[in-house]
Tab-separated table of C-alpha atoms and ligand atoms in Angstrom:
chain	number	residue	atom	x	y	z
A	1	MET	CA	121.963	103.408	100.370
A	2	THR	CA	118.811	103.070	102.478
A	3	CYS	CA	115.933	102.347	100.106
A	4	ILE	CA	112.261	103.030	100.673
A	5	PRO	CA	110.934	99.946	102.489
A	6	SER	CA	108.422	97.567	100.915
A	7	TYR	CA	105.954	95.984	103.330
A	8	ASP	CA	103.652	93.083	102.627
A	9	SER	CA	101.595	93.566	105.747
A	10	LEU	CA	99.963	96.614	107.276
A	11	ASP	CA	101.136	95.836	110.813
A	12	LYS	CA	104.613	97.033	109.776
A	13	ILE	CA	103.041	100.431	109.181
A	14	TYR	CA	100.134	100.979	111.556
A	15	ASP	CA	99.360	100.484	115.222
A	16	PRO	CA	97.493	97.212	116.020
A	17	ALA	CA	94.400	99.203	117.016
A	18	ALA	CA	94.190	100.701	113.514
A	19	LEU	CA	94.730	97.536	111.467
A	20	LEU	CA	91.142	96.579	110.830
A	21	LYS	CA	90.137	100.039	109.690
A	22	GLN	CA	93.234	100.454	107.528
A	23	GLY	CA	92.780	96.993	105.969
A	24	GLU	CA	89.254	97.939	104.923
A	25	ARG	CA	90.496	101.261	103.566
A	26	TYR	CA	93.202	99.666	101.405
A	27	ASN	CA	90.835	96.982	100.056
A	28	LYS	CA	88.198	99.543	99.208
A	29	LEU	CA	90.692	101.770	97.419
A	30	VAL	CA	92.129	98.974	95.319
A	31	SER	CA	88.664	97.905	94.143
A	32	GLN	CA	87.661	101.533	93.571
A	33	PHE	CA	90.810	101.929	91.476
A	34	GLU	CA	89.942	98.888	89.370
A	35	ASN	CA	86.389	100.080	88.761
A	36	LEU	CA	87.498	103.575	87.924
A	37	HIS	CA	90.421	102.831	85.615
A	38	GLY	CA	89.279	99.422	84.332
A	39	ARG	CA	92.604	97.714	85.044
A	40	LYS	CA	94.371	95.896	87.859
A	41	ALA	CA	96.284	97.917	90.440
A	42	GLU	CA	100.039	97.353	90.090
A	43	PHE	CA	101.359	99.266	93.081
A	44	VAL	CA	100.339	100.998	96.303
A	45	VAL	CA	102.485	103.586	98.064
A	46	ARG	CA	101.942	105.652	101.191
A	47	SER	CA	103.536	108.634	102.865
A	48	PRO	CA	102.379	110.044	106.210
A	49	GLY	CA	101.651	113.467	107.643
A	50	ARG	CA	103.588	114.614	110.672
A	51	VAL	CA	103.166	116.447	113.910
A	52	ASN	CA	105.986	118.717	114.946
A	53	LEU	CA	106.812	118.253	118.630
A	54	ILE	CA	109.130	121.253	118.788
A	55	GLY	CA	111.135	123.528	116.462
A	56	GLU	CA	108.686	125.767	114.628
A	57	HIS	CA	109.634	127.968	111.706
A	58	ILE	CA	113.311	127.277	112.107
A	59	ASP	CA	113.871	124.621	109.417
A	60	TYR	CA	114.181	127.269	106.728
A	61	CYS	CA	116.708	129.072	108.933
A	62	GLY	CA	118.850	125.918	108.837
A	63	PHE	CA	118.219	124.796	112.437
A	64	GLY	CA	117.224	121.296	113.535
A	65	VAL	CA	113.603	120.352	114.303
A	66	LEU	CA	111.902	117.476	116.089
A	67	PRO	CA	108.747	116.077	114.452
A	68	MET	CA	107.275	112.573	114.242
A	69	ALA	CA	105.234	110.840	111.529
A	70	ILE	CA	101.582	110.107	112.314
A	71	GLU	CA	99.080	107.517	111.143
A	72	ARG	CA	97.199	109.979	108.916
A	73	ASP	CA	98.629	109.637	105.423
A	74	VAL	CA	98.288	109.773	101.654
A	75	ILE	CA	97.946	106.495	99.771
A	76	ILE	CA	98.328	106.282	95.982
A	77	VAL	CA	97.152	103.207	94.109
A	78	GLY	CA	98.506	102.992	90.567
A	79	ALA	CA	98.998	101.130	87.310
A	80	THR	CA	101.213	101.889	84.316
A	81	THR	CA	100.936	101.783	80.544
A	82	GLU	CA	103.603	101.736	77.827
A	83	GLU	CA	101.107	103.062	75.277
A	84	ASP	CA	101.359	106.724	76.197
A	85	THR	CA	102.942	109.081	78.733
A	86	GLN	CA	99.713	110.552	80.075
A	87	VAL	CA	98.945	110.822	83.767
A	88	ARG	CA	95.328	110.220	84.770
A	89	ILE	CA	94.932	111.119	88.419
A	90	SER	CA	91.730	110.689	90.436
A	91	ASN	CA	90.936	111.199	94.092
A	92	SER	CA	88.693	109.179	96.399
A	93	ASN	CA	87.127	112.534	97.317
A	94	ALA	CA	86.102	113.233	93.723
A	95	SER	CA	83.625	116.000	94.480
A	96	LYS	CA	86.347	118.117	96.096
A	97	TYR	CA	89.264	116.949	93.964
A	98	PRO	CA	88.110	116.191	90.395
A	99	THR	CA	90.032	113.884	88.042
A	100	ARG	CA	92.838	115.500	86.054
A	101	VAL	CA	94.734	114.348	82.995
A	102	PHE	CA	98.046	115.764	81.848
A	103	ASP	CA	100.926	114.678	79.674
A	104	TYR	CA	104.697	114.510	80.003
A	105	GLU	CA	106.222	117.607	78.373
A	106	GLY	CA	109.722	116.265	77.769
A	107	LYS	CA	112.976	116.015	79.711
A	108	GLU	CA	113.523	119.751	80.083
A	109	LYS	CA	110.167	120.931	81.294
A	110	VAL	CA	108.600	117.655	82.499
A	111	VAL	CA	105.273	119.325	83.334
A	112	THR	CA	103.878	122.841	83.714
A	113	ILE	CA	102.779	123.780	87.225
A	114	ASP	CA	100.639	126.900	87.483
A	115	SER	CA	101.417	128.076	91.006
A	116	SER	CA	99.007	131.016	90.691
A	117	VAL	CA	96.045	128.706	91.250
A	118	LEU	CA	95.116	126.480	94.158
A	119	GLU	CA	94.843	123.143	92.367
A	120	TRP	CA	95.080	119.770	94.100
A	121	SER	CA	96.917	117.990	91.301
A	122	ASN	CA	99.753	120.561	91.504
A	123	TYR	CA	101.087	118.643	94.508
A	124	PHE	CA	101.253	115.470	92.445
A	125	LYS	CA	102.937	117.388	89.652
A	126	CYS	CA	105.606	118.574	92.132
A	127	GLY	CA	106.595	115.001	92.967
A	128	TYR	CA	106.346	113.969	89.300
A	129	LYS	CA	108.489	116.879	88.098
A	130	GLY	CA	111.080	116.418	90.850
A	131	MET	CA	111.576	112.756	90.018
A	132	LEU	CA	111.549	113.016	86.244
A	133	GLU	CA	113.942	115.968	86.309
A	134	LYS	CA	116.329	113.796	88.260
A	135	PHE	CA	116.030	110.688	86.106
A	136	GLN	CA	115.677	112.390	82.700
A	137	LEU	CA	113.621	109.571	81.159
A	138	ASP	CA	112.946	109.651	77.410
A	139	LYS	CA	109.567	108.101	77.846
A	140	PRO	CA	108.203	107.726	81.362
A	141	LYS	CA	105.334	105.292	81.828
A	142	GLY	CA	101.786	106.519	81.384
A	143	LEU	CA	100.014	106.430	84.740
A	144	PHE	CA	96.573	105.617	86.124
A	145	LEU	CA	96.300	106.778	89.724
A	146	LEU	CA	93.888	106.966	92.618
A	147	VAL	CA	94.767	109.105	95.645
A	148	ASP	CA	93.294	108.867	99.136
A	149	GLY	CA	94.334	111.235	101.912
A	150	THR	CA	93.471	111.252	105.608
A	151	VAL	CA	95.679	114.189	106.603
A	152	PRO	CA	93.327	117.186	106.921
A	153	ALA	CA	94.218	119.865	104.347
A	154	GLY	CA	95.439	123.071	105.988
A	155	GLY	CA	95.467	121.350	109.372
A	156	GLY	CA	99.159	121.853	110.152
A	157	LEU	CA	99.891	118.146	109.775
A	158	SER	CA	101.636	118.400	106.413
A	159	SER	CA	99.026	117.091	104.059
A	160	SER	CA	100.943	118.762	101.235
A	161	ALA	CA	104.281	117.118	102.018
A	162	ALA	CA	102.597	113.717	102.515
A	163	PHE	CA	101.058	114.107	99.054
A	164	VAL	CA	104.252	115.326	97.356
A	165	CYS	CA	106.318	112.518	98.924
A	166	ALA	CA	103.719	109.866	98.043
A	167	SER	CA	103.607	111.253	94.486
A	168	ALA	CA	107.385	111.143	94.104
A	169	LEU	CA	107.347	107.585	95.426
A	170	ALA	CA	104.556	106.588	93.023
A	171	VAL	CA	106.598	107.880	90.061
A	172	VAL	CA	109.698	106.031	91.272
A	173	THR	CA	107.768	102.804	91.806
A	174	ALA	CA	105.882	102.993	88.499
A	175	ASN	CA	109.078	103.549	86.501
A	176	LYS	CA	111.116	101.053	88.557
A	177	LEU	CA	113.722	103.664	89.469
A	178	ASN	CA	116.253	103.323	92.260
A	179	ILE	CA	116.451	106.019	94.867
A	180	SER	CA	117.508	106.321	98.504
A	181	LYS	CA	115.226	107.650	101.219
A	182	THR	CA	117.422	110.723	101.624
A	183	GLU	CA	117.462	111.489	97.895
A	184	LEU	CA	113.699	111.147	97.690
A	185	THR	CA	113.348	113.529	100.642
A	186	GLU	CA	115.722	116.092	99.163
A	187	ILE	CA	113.933	116.025	95.825
A	188	ALA	CA	110.519	116.366	97.496
A	189	ILE	CA	111.719	119.379	99.522
A	190	VAL	CA	112.815	121.283	96.421
A	191	ALA	CA	109.888	120.037	94.322
A	192	GLU	CA	107.224	121.280	96.742
A	193	ARG	CA	108.457	124.847	96.255
A	194	ASN	CA	106.943	124.655	92.752
A	195	VAL	CA	103.519	125.339	94.259
A	196	GLY	CA	104.683	128.786	95.326
A	197	VAL	CA	105.526	128.363	99.020
A	198	ASN	CA	109.155	128.789	100.036
A	199	SER	CA	108.976	125.834	102.411
A	200	GLY	CA	111.606	124.338	104.690
A	201	GLY	CA	112.423	120.634	104.756
A	202	MET	CA	110.939	119.355	107.989
A	203	ASP	CA	107.740	117.853	106.623
A	204	GLN	CA	109.188	115.844	103.768
A	205	SER	CA	111.957	114.545	106.072
A	206	ALA	CA	109.442	113.410	108.672
A	207	SER	CA	107.187	111.903	106.028
A	208	VAL	CA	109.937	109.816	104.436
A	209	LEU	CA	112.555	109.205	107.115
A	210	SER	CA	110.480	108.499	110.245
A	211	GLU	CA	110.324	105.088	111.891
A	212	LYS	CA	107.632	103.531	114.022
A	213	ASP	CA	107.929	104.304	117.786
A	214	PHE	CA	110.481	107.118	117.389
A	215	ALA	CA	110.394	110.864	116.983
A	216	LEU	CA	112.904	112.274	114.503
A	217	HIS	CA	115.619	114.884	114.965
A	218	VAL	CA	116.110	116.461	111.569
A	219	GLU	CA	119.163	118.572	110.809
A	220	PHE	CA	119.696	120.339	107.498
A	221	VAL	CA	123.249	121.667	107.714
A	222	PRO	CA	125.824	120.811	106.376
A	223	LYS	CA	123.490	118.236	104.794
A	224	LEU	CA	120.217	116.536	105.568
A	225	HIS	CA	120.774	114.260	108.547
A	226	THR	CA	118.193	112.552	110.734
A	227	SER	CA	118.460	110.627	113.978
A	228	LEU	CA	115.756	108.600	115.655
A	229	VAL	CA	114.752	109.999	119.050
A	230	PRO	CA	113.381	107.579	121.640
A	231	LEU	CA	110.492	109.021	123.591
A	232	PRO	CA	110.754	108.723	127.386
A	233	LYS	CA	109.510	105.415	128.819
A	234	THR	CA	107.382	106.699	131.660
A	235	SER	CA	104.749	105.032	133.794
A	236	PRO	CA	101.933	105.777	133.015
A	237	LYS	CA	103.058	105.927	129.396
A	238	LEU	CA	103.433	109.251	127.643
A	239	ALA	CA	100.831	110.147	125.015
A	240	PHE	CA	100.354	112.883	122.442
A	241	ILE	CA	97.007	114.401	121.544
A	242	ILE	CA	96.545	116.330	118.320
A	243	ALA	CA	93.649	118.773	118.255
A	244	ASN	CA	92.867	120.497	114.987
A	245	THR	CA	91.378	123.943	115.643
A	246	LEU	CA	89.480	123.578	112.347
A	247	VAL	CA	90.667	127.049	111.444
A	248	THR	CA	91.967	126.390	107.941
A	249	ALA	CA	95.444	127.751	107.581
A	250	ASP	CA	95.912	127.961	103.869
A	251	LYS	CA	99.614	128.564	103.572
A	252	PHE	CA	99.361	129.007	99.821
A	253	VAL	CA	96.818	131.837	100.017
A	254	THR	CA	98.320	133.705	102.978
A	255	ALA	CA	101.984	133.094	102.103
A	256	PRO	CA	102.824	136.699	101.106
A	257	ARG	CA	101.697	138.007	104.514
A	258	ASN	CA	102.605	135.019	106.643
A	259	TYR	CA	104.879	132.169	105.673
A	260	ASN	CA	106.951	133.705	102.889
A	261	LEU	CA	107.236	136.985	104.798
A	262	ARG	CA	108.677	135.142	107.803
A	263	VAL	CA	111.228	133.477	105.543
A	264	VAL	CA	112.299	136.887	104.222
A	265	GLU	CA	112.435	138.436	107.714
A	266	THR	CA	114.727	135.678	108.965
A	267	HIS	CA	117.018	136.107	105.924
A	268	MET	CA	117.199	139.845	106.609
A	269	ALA	CA	118.001	139.201	110.267
A	270	ALA	CA	120.795	136.828	109.235
A	271	LEU	CA	122.261	139.372	106.837
A	272	PHE	CA	122.181	142.059	109.505
A	273	LEU	CA	123.765	139.957	112.244
A	274	ALA	CA	126.465	138.710	109.881
A	275	LYS	CA	127.275	142.303	109.008
A	276	VAL	CA	127.476	143.652	112.567
A	277	LEU	CA	129.391	140.597	113.805
A	278	GLY	CA	131.979	141.005	111.052
A	279	LEU	CA	131.098	137.782	109.201
A	280	PRO	CA	130.849	137.249	105.445
A	281	SER	CA	127.388	137.723	103.983
A	282	VAL	CA	125.159	134.706	104.665
A	283	ASP	CA	121.607	133.557	103.997
A	284	THR	CA	120.486	131.954	107.248
A	285	LEU	CA	120.728	132.459	110.998
A	286	LYS	CA	122.236	128.972	111.269
A	287	GLU	CA	125.162	130.143	109.122
A	288	VAL	CA	125.642	133.116	111.445
A	289	TYR	CA	125.603	130.751	114.439
A	290	ASP	CA	128.040	128.281	112.868
A	291	LEU	CA	130.496	130.883	111.636
A	292	TYR	CA	130.504	133.038	114.732
A	293	TYR	CA	130.982	130.149	117.166
A	294	LYS	CA	133.273	128.051	114.979
A	295	ASP	CA	136.025	127.713	117.592
A	296	SER	CA	134.024	128.722	120.636
A	297	PRO	CA	134.348	126.818	123.937
A	298	LEU	CA	130.676	127.593	124.708
A	299	SER	CA	128.113	124.758	124.694
A	300	GLU	CA	125.416	124.754	121.997
A	301	VAL	CA	122.816	126.193	124.344
A	302	GLU	CA	125.229	128.817	125.723
A	303	ARG	CA	125.964	129.916	122.158
A	304	PHE	CA	122.276	130.596	121.605
A	305	SER	CA	122.028	132.735	124.772
A	306	ASP	CA	125.147	134.594	123.743
A	307	LEU	CA	123.858	135.243	120.223
A	308	LEU	CA	120.514	136.393	121.606
A	309	ALA	CA	122.355	138.901	123.787
A	310	LYS	CA	124.458	140.079	120.839
A	311	ALA	CA	121.304	140.519	118.731
A	312	ALA	CA	119.658	142.592	121.475
A	313	GLU	CA	122.749	144.783	121.611
A	314	HIS	CA	123.073	145.378	117.863
A	315	PHE	CA	119.562	145.745	116.433
A	316	PRO	CA	118.763	149.479	116.269
A	317	LYS	CA	115.599	150.805	117.851
A	318	ASP	CA	112.839	150.915	115.246
A	319	ASN	CA	110.793	154.039	114.565
A	320	THR	CA	107.495	152.215	114.585
A	321	ASN	CA	106.796	151.428	118.252
A	322	GLY	CA	107.905	147.846	117.950
A	323	ASN	CA	106.137	147.236	114.669
A	324	GLY	CA	109.409	146.591	112.915
A	325	TYR	CA	111.499	148.241	110.244
A	326	THR	CA	110.377	149.641	106.909
A	327	LEU	CA	112.084	148.339	103.772
A	328	ALA	CA	114.035	151.593	103.586
A	329	GLU	CA	115.250	151.118	107.177
A	330	VAL	CA	116.251	147.517	106.480
A	331	ALA	CA	118.101	148.612	103.352
A	332	ASP	CA	119.934	151.177	105.432
A	333	MET	CA	120.818	148.634	108.124
A	334	LEU	CA	122.117	146.186	105.538
A	335	ASP	CA	123.728	148.782	103.324
A	336	ILE	CA	122.013	147.251	100.306
A	337	PRO	CA	119.719	149.156	97.905
A	338	PRO	CA	116.019	148.348	98.567
A	339	GLN	CA	115.643	147.158	94.956
A	340	GLN	CA	118.363	144.574	95.435
A	341	ILE	CA	116.552	143.232	98.521
A	342	GLN	CA	113.321	143.098	96.520
A	343	ASP	CA	114.979	141.253	93.654
A	344	LYS	CA	116.811	138.732	95.774
A	345	TYR	CA	114.222	137.918	98.420
A	346	MET	CA	110.785	139.062	97.327
A	347	THR	CA	110.425	138.301	93.642
A	348	ARG	CA	110.135	134.531	93.263
A	349	PHE	CA	108.018	134.396	96.444
A	350	PRO	CA	106.275	137.787	96.746
A	351	VAL	CA	105.608	139.323	100.174
A	352	GLU	CA	103.109	141.937	101.295
A	353	THR	CA	104.021	144.041	104.315
A	354	ASP	CA	104.839	147.535	105.513
A	355	TYR	CA	107.159	146.406	108.305
A	356	PHE	CA	109.736	143.708	108.870
A	357	ARG	CA	109.880	142.534	112.497
A	358	LEU	CA	113.467	141.379	112.600
A	359	VAL	CA	114.011	141.655	116.359
A	360	GLN	CA	111.023	139.494	117.291
A	361	ARG	CA	111.751	136.896	114.598
A	362	THR	CA	115.401	136.589	115.621
A	363	LYS	CA	114.450	136.093	119.280
A	364	HIS	CA	111.995	133.362	118.325
A	365	VAL	CA	114.309	131.501	115.967
A	366	LEU	CA	117.323	131.446	118.275
A	367	SER	CA	115.381	130.529	121.418
A	368	GLU	CA	113.359	127.864	119.568
A	369	ALA	CA	116.497	126.283	118.099
A	370	SER	CA	117.924	126.107	121.598
A	371	ARG	CA	114.721	124.472	122.900
A	372	VAL	CA	114.978	121.746	120.252
A	373	ILE	CA	118.449	120.844	121.503
A	374	GLU	CA	117.228	120.775	125.107
A	375	PHE	CA	114.147	118.691	124.205
A	376	HIS	CA	116.319	116.170	122.356
A	377	LYS	CA	118.701	115.927	125.337
A	378	VAL	CA	115.850	115.348	127.788
A	379	CYS	CA	114.413	112.562	125.587
A	380	GLU	CA	117.764	110.798	125.585
A	381	SER	CA	118.452	111.152	129.314
A	382	ALA	CA	117.763	108.211	131.631
A	383	ASP	CA	115.474	110.185	133.930
A	384	ALA	CA	113.568	112.154	131.281
A	385	SER	CA	110.888	114.333	132.843
A	386	LEU	CA	107.608	115.021	131.084
A	387	LYS	CA	107.357	118.238	133.056
A	388	THR	CA	110.612	119.496	131.510
A	389	LEU	CA	109.487	118.502	128.013
A	390	GLY	CA	106.118	120.144	128.618
A	391	ASP	CA	107.740	123.367	129.826
A	392	LEU	CA	109.788	123.531	126.631
A	393	MET	CA	106.662	123.010	124.522
A	394	ASN	CA	104.834	125.732	126.439
A	395	ALA	CA	107.732	128.152	126.004
A	396	SER	CA	107.711	127.351	122.283
A	397	GLN	CA	104.016	128.194	122.075
A	398	ASP	CA	104.520	131.509	123.903
A	399	SER	CA	107.281	132.411	121.504
A	400	CYS	CA	105.229	131.432	118.427
A	401	ARG	CA	102.348	133.532	119.731
A	402	ASP	CA	104.209	136.641	120.879
A	403	LEU	CA	107.365	136.823	118.793
A	404	PHE	CA	106.766	134.906	115.594
A	405	MET	CA	103.065	135.822	115.592
A	406	CYS	CA	101.979	132.582	113.975
A	407	SER	CA	99.387	131.501	116.539
A	408	CYS	CA	95.690	132.495	116.530
A	409	PRO	CA	92.995	132.894	119.226
A	410	GLU	CA	91.660	129.348	118.714
A	411	ILE	CA	95.114	127.793	119.128
A	412	ASN	CA	95.745	129.853	122.274
A	413	GLN	CA	92.423	128.781	123.703
A	414	VAL	CA	92.906	125.055	123.041
A	415	CYS	CA	96.371	125.203	124.608
A	416	GLU	CA	95.026	126.888	127.733
A	417	ILE	CA	92.224	124.343	128.122
A	418	ALA	CA	94.650	121.465	127.648
A	419	ARG	CA	97.126	122.777	130.208
A	420	LYS	CA	94.319	123.104	132.763
A	421	ASN	CA	93.341	119.502	132.077
A	422	GLY	CA	96.558	117.612	132.533
A	423	ALA	CA	98.689	118.463	129.514
A	424	PHE	CA	102.330	118.934	130.509
A	425	GLY	CA	102.860	120.997	127.402
A	426	SER	CA	100.681	122.376	124.593
A	427	ARG	CA	101.606	124.158	121.432
A	428	LEU	CA	100.709	124.781	117.833
A	429	SER	CA	102.215	122.374	115.352
A	430	GLY	CA	103.233	123.270	111.806
A	431	ALA	CA	103.031	126.646	110.189
A	432	GLY	CA	100.289	127.921	112.545
A	433	TRP	CA	97.737	130.719	111.943
A	434	GLY	CA	95.188	127.949	112.489
A	435	GLY	CA	95.610	124.236	111.957
A	436	SER	CA	96.580	121.784	114.641
A	437	THR	CA	97.842	121.829	118.191
A	438	VAL	CA	99.847	119.104	119.969
A	439	HIS	CA	99.629	118.207	123.664
A	440	LEU	CA	101.877	116.063	125.814
A	441	THR	CA	100.147	114.011	128.475
A	442	THR	CA	100.037	110.448	129.845
A	443	GLU	CA	97.865	107.602	128.534
A	444	ASP	CA	95.654	107.502	131.643
A	445	ASN	CA	94.741	111.170	131.122
A	446	VAL	CA	93.904	110.922	127.415
A	447	PRO	CA	90.101	110.433	127.746
A	448	GLN	CA	89.734	113.295	130.231
A	449	LEU	CA	91.859	115.659	128.175
A	450	ILE	CA	90.004	114.873	124.962
A	451	GLU	CA	86.638	115.331	126.670
A	452	ALA	CA	87.680	118.674	128.160
A	453	ILE	CA	88.811	120.041	124.782
A	454	LYS	CA	85.624	118.741	123.134
A	455	ASN	CA	83.412	120.409	125.739
A	456	GLU	CA	85.264	123.607	126.380
A	457	PHE	CA	86.403	124.308	122.835
A	458	TYR	CA	84.741	122.396	119.987
A	459	ARG	CA	81.167	122.285	121.270
A	460	LYS	CA	81.319	126.013	122.031
A	461	ALA	CA	83.172	127.186	118.915
A	462	TYR	CA	81.304	124.838	116.564
A	463	PRO	CA	77.857	124.166	118.131
A	464	ASN	CA	76.740	122.115	115.117
A	465	ILE	CA	79.759	119.852	115.040
A	466	THR	CA	78.868	116.149	114.739
A	467	GLU	CA	80.369	113.373	116.882
A	468	GLU	CA	82.091	112.017	113.805
A	469	GLU	CA	83.681	115.372	113.011
A	470	LEU	CA	84.779	115.663	116.621
A	471	ASP	CA	86.450	112.268	116.582
A	472	ASP	CA	88.254	113.299	113.443
A	473	ALA	CA	89.362	116.659	114.848
A	474	ILE	CA	90.956	115.395	118.039
A	475	ILE	CA	93.037	112.243	118.147
A	476	SER	CA	95.568	110.500	120.311
A	477	THR	CA	98.631	109.588	118.266
A	478	LYS	CA	101.853	107.596	118.389
A	479	PRO	CA	104.996	107.890	116.282
A	480	CYS	CA	104.348	106.005	113.038
A	481	SER	CA	106.561	104.745	110.210
A	482	GLY	CA	107.584	106.835	107.194
A	483	ALA	CA	106.958	106.420	103.457
A	484	ALA	CA	106.646	102.857	102.161
A	485	ILE	CA	105.603	100.711	99.234
A	486	PHE	CA	102.825	98.287	100.166
A	487	THR	CA	102.854	94.983	98.345
A	488	GLY	CA	100.244	93.023	100.306
A	489	PHE	CA	97.135	93.812	98.236
B	501	LIG	P1	103.037	123.015	107.470
B	501	LIG	O1	102.446	124.119	106.691
B	501	LIG	O2	102.457	122.871	108.785
B	501	LIG	O3	103.068	121.739	106.692
B	501	LIG	C1	105.281	124.488	107.258
B	501	LIG	C2	106.494	124.087	106.434
B	501	LIG	C3	107.594	123.469	107.311
B	501	LIG	C4	107.908	124.354	108.492
B	501	LIG	C5	106.604	124.694	109.238
B	501	LIG	C6	106.804	125.625	110.395
B	501	LIG	C7	105.899	123.359	104.171
B	501	LIG	C8	105.640	122.209	103.282
B	501	LIG	N1	106.137	123.093	105.444
B	501	LIG	O4	104.613	123.353	107.713
B	501	LIG	O5	108.749	123.244	106.522
B	501	LIG	O6	108.590	125.518	108.104
B	501	LIG	O7	105.652	125.290	108.362
B	501	LIG	O8	107.660	125.076	111.327
B	501	LIG	O9	105.895	124.497	103.753
């Protein structure tokens, strides 16, 4: 069993260039904790955000994705008490995230999470509930906690997963429980759904299972499996830039029209394809792919092209000029009463729409899953070409924009500027509809690319933006290590 690593020095976690700043941050937090809670800190845990290099909106369809952990993270400093089972949780940004206190509600319930409100401590509760449901403790330790996050909220870099994973790890550490990295990840994936978003598993996997200097190929079927992906050793060295559009993509608020709707559309597409291809009823497009090509001599990528062609052949023409199918039409296509579709797919996570765009979503998911496989192959080949990787990223962005409709004008604009200024590939990263973009370039081009995006995008879109805000919005990043316990304080 691979346990969560414990590090006594920050250089096992961060890049040398970041050590001074991170050292100051940790010291400040520990003393802030002691002032706030009037007791010594007993543990410090961290879990990072991630940038997704390729494979967008396909994790919940069961297909593999290729993210990497970044330096931005969530740190939790904590201490325990045997006297009660209360959790007292504060945030270093107290004006935005006020202190909350709640109590353990017993083995069955653990804690109530009201997913109808946007409440920062809900993300902690997800990790807390997930862990205590697993371990069924009679009396978990009372907790004093201080949280500090540097992953921008709603920025497409998985601030929520970083927080849920760090929270789960804090609960494990405080109660001296034993858990593997994979178990922690699996629990965090399910636990995060308690806030009301039907999320996939990419973010929690990247946050927990990443390792310094590698990207991560994450597969979900038949079970969670990750492999470290070396990034090409080019000269000049490859570099990634992350540019946050500063358009806040609040997945929680827009879920019924965006995220959760896409999840439902891809389930419907899977049901339809399974039906017309003579397969048993399934939930995901990955199941369709696996079942249909079980004994096929075709290569993985050929299977995707073949399935795309089959989909084009079988989906009926819609009556809405390409806007998609109504619920009644979908029900007809699936031969299932509309109410049954509502009950199964739209009750726990409600959706709001008149049309379901199954053709476009299927095209995106299958072509994107194929691009992930190609990207992975290129990274592992001896003569990996940044141009080929960049082309795949650009194709992913086009597909997100046109077929999955999860881009936005600001993302499109930043990608165009970047491509004109030496990015091999540029795309949105994460759920989209705002948030961050990721750009592949080489180290020598980083300053020029950052300057171009600052001038042509940020200073125009946000004329009052300060230099400090700019430096926070656009960063060069390297693959960082995953969740860890820090003992060197
Ligand atoms: P964000 O919102 O960027 O953290 C979300 C999902 C992922 C994945 C991407 C789209 C959560 C926690 N994460 O990422 O699982 O589906 O969208 O590829 O919901």
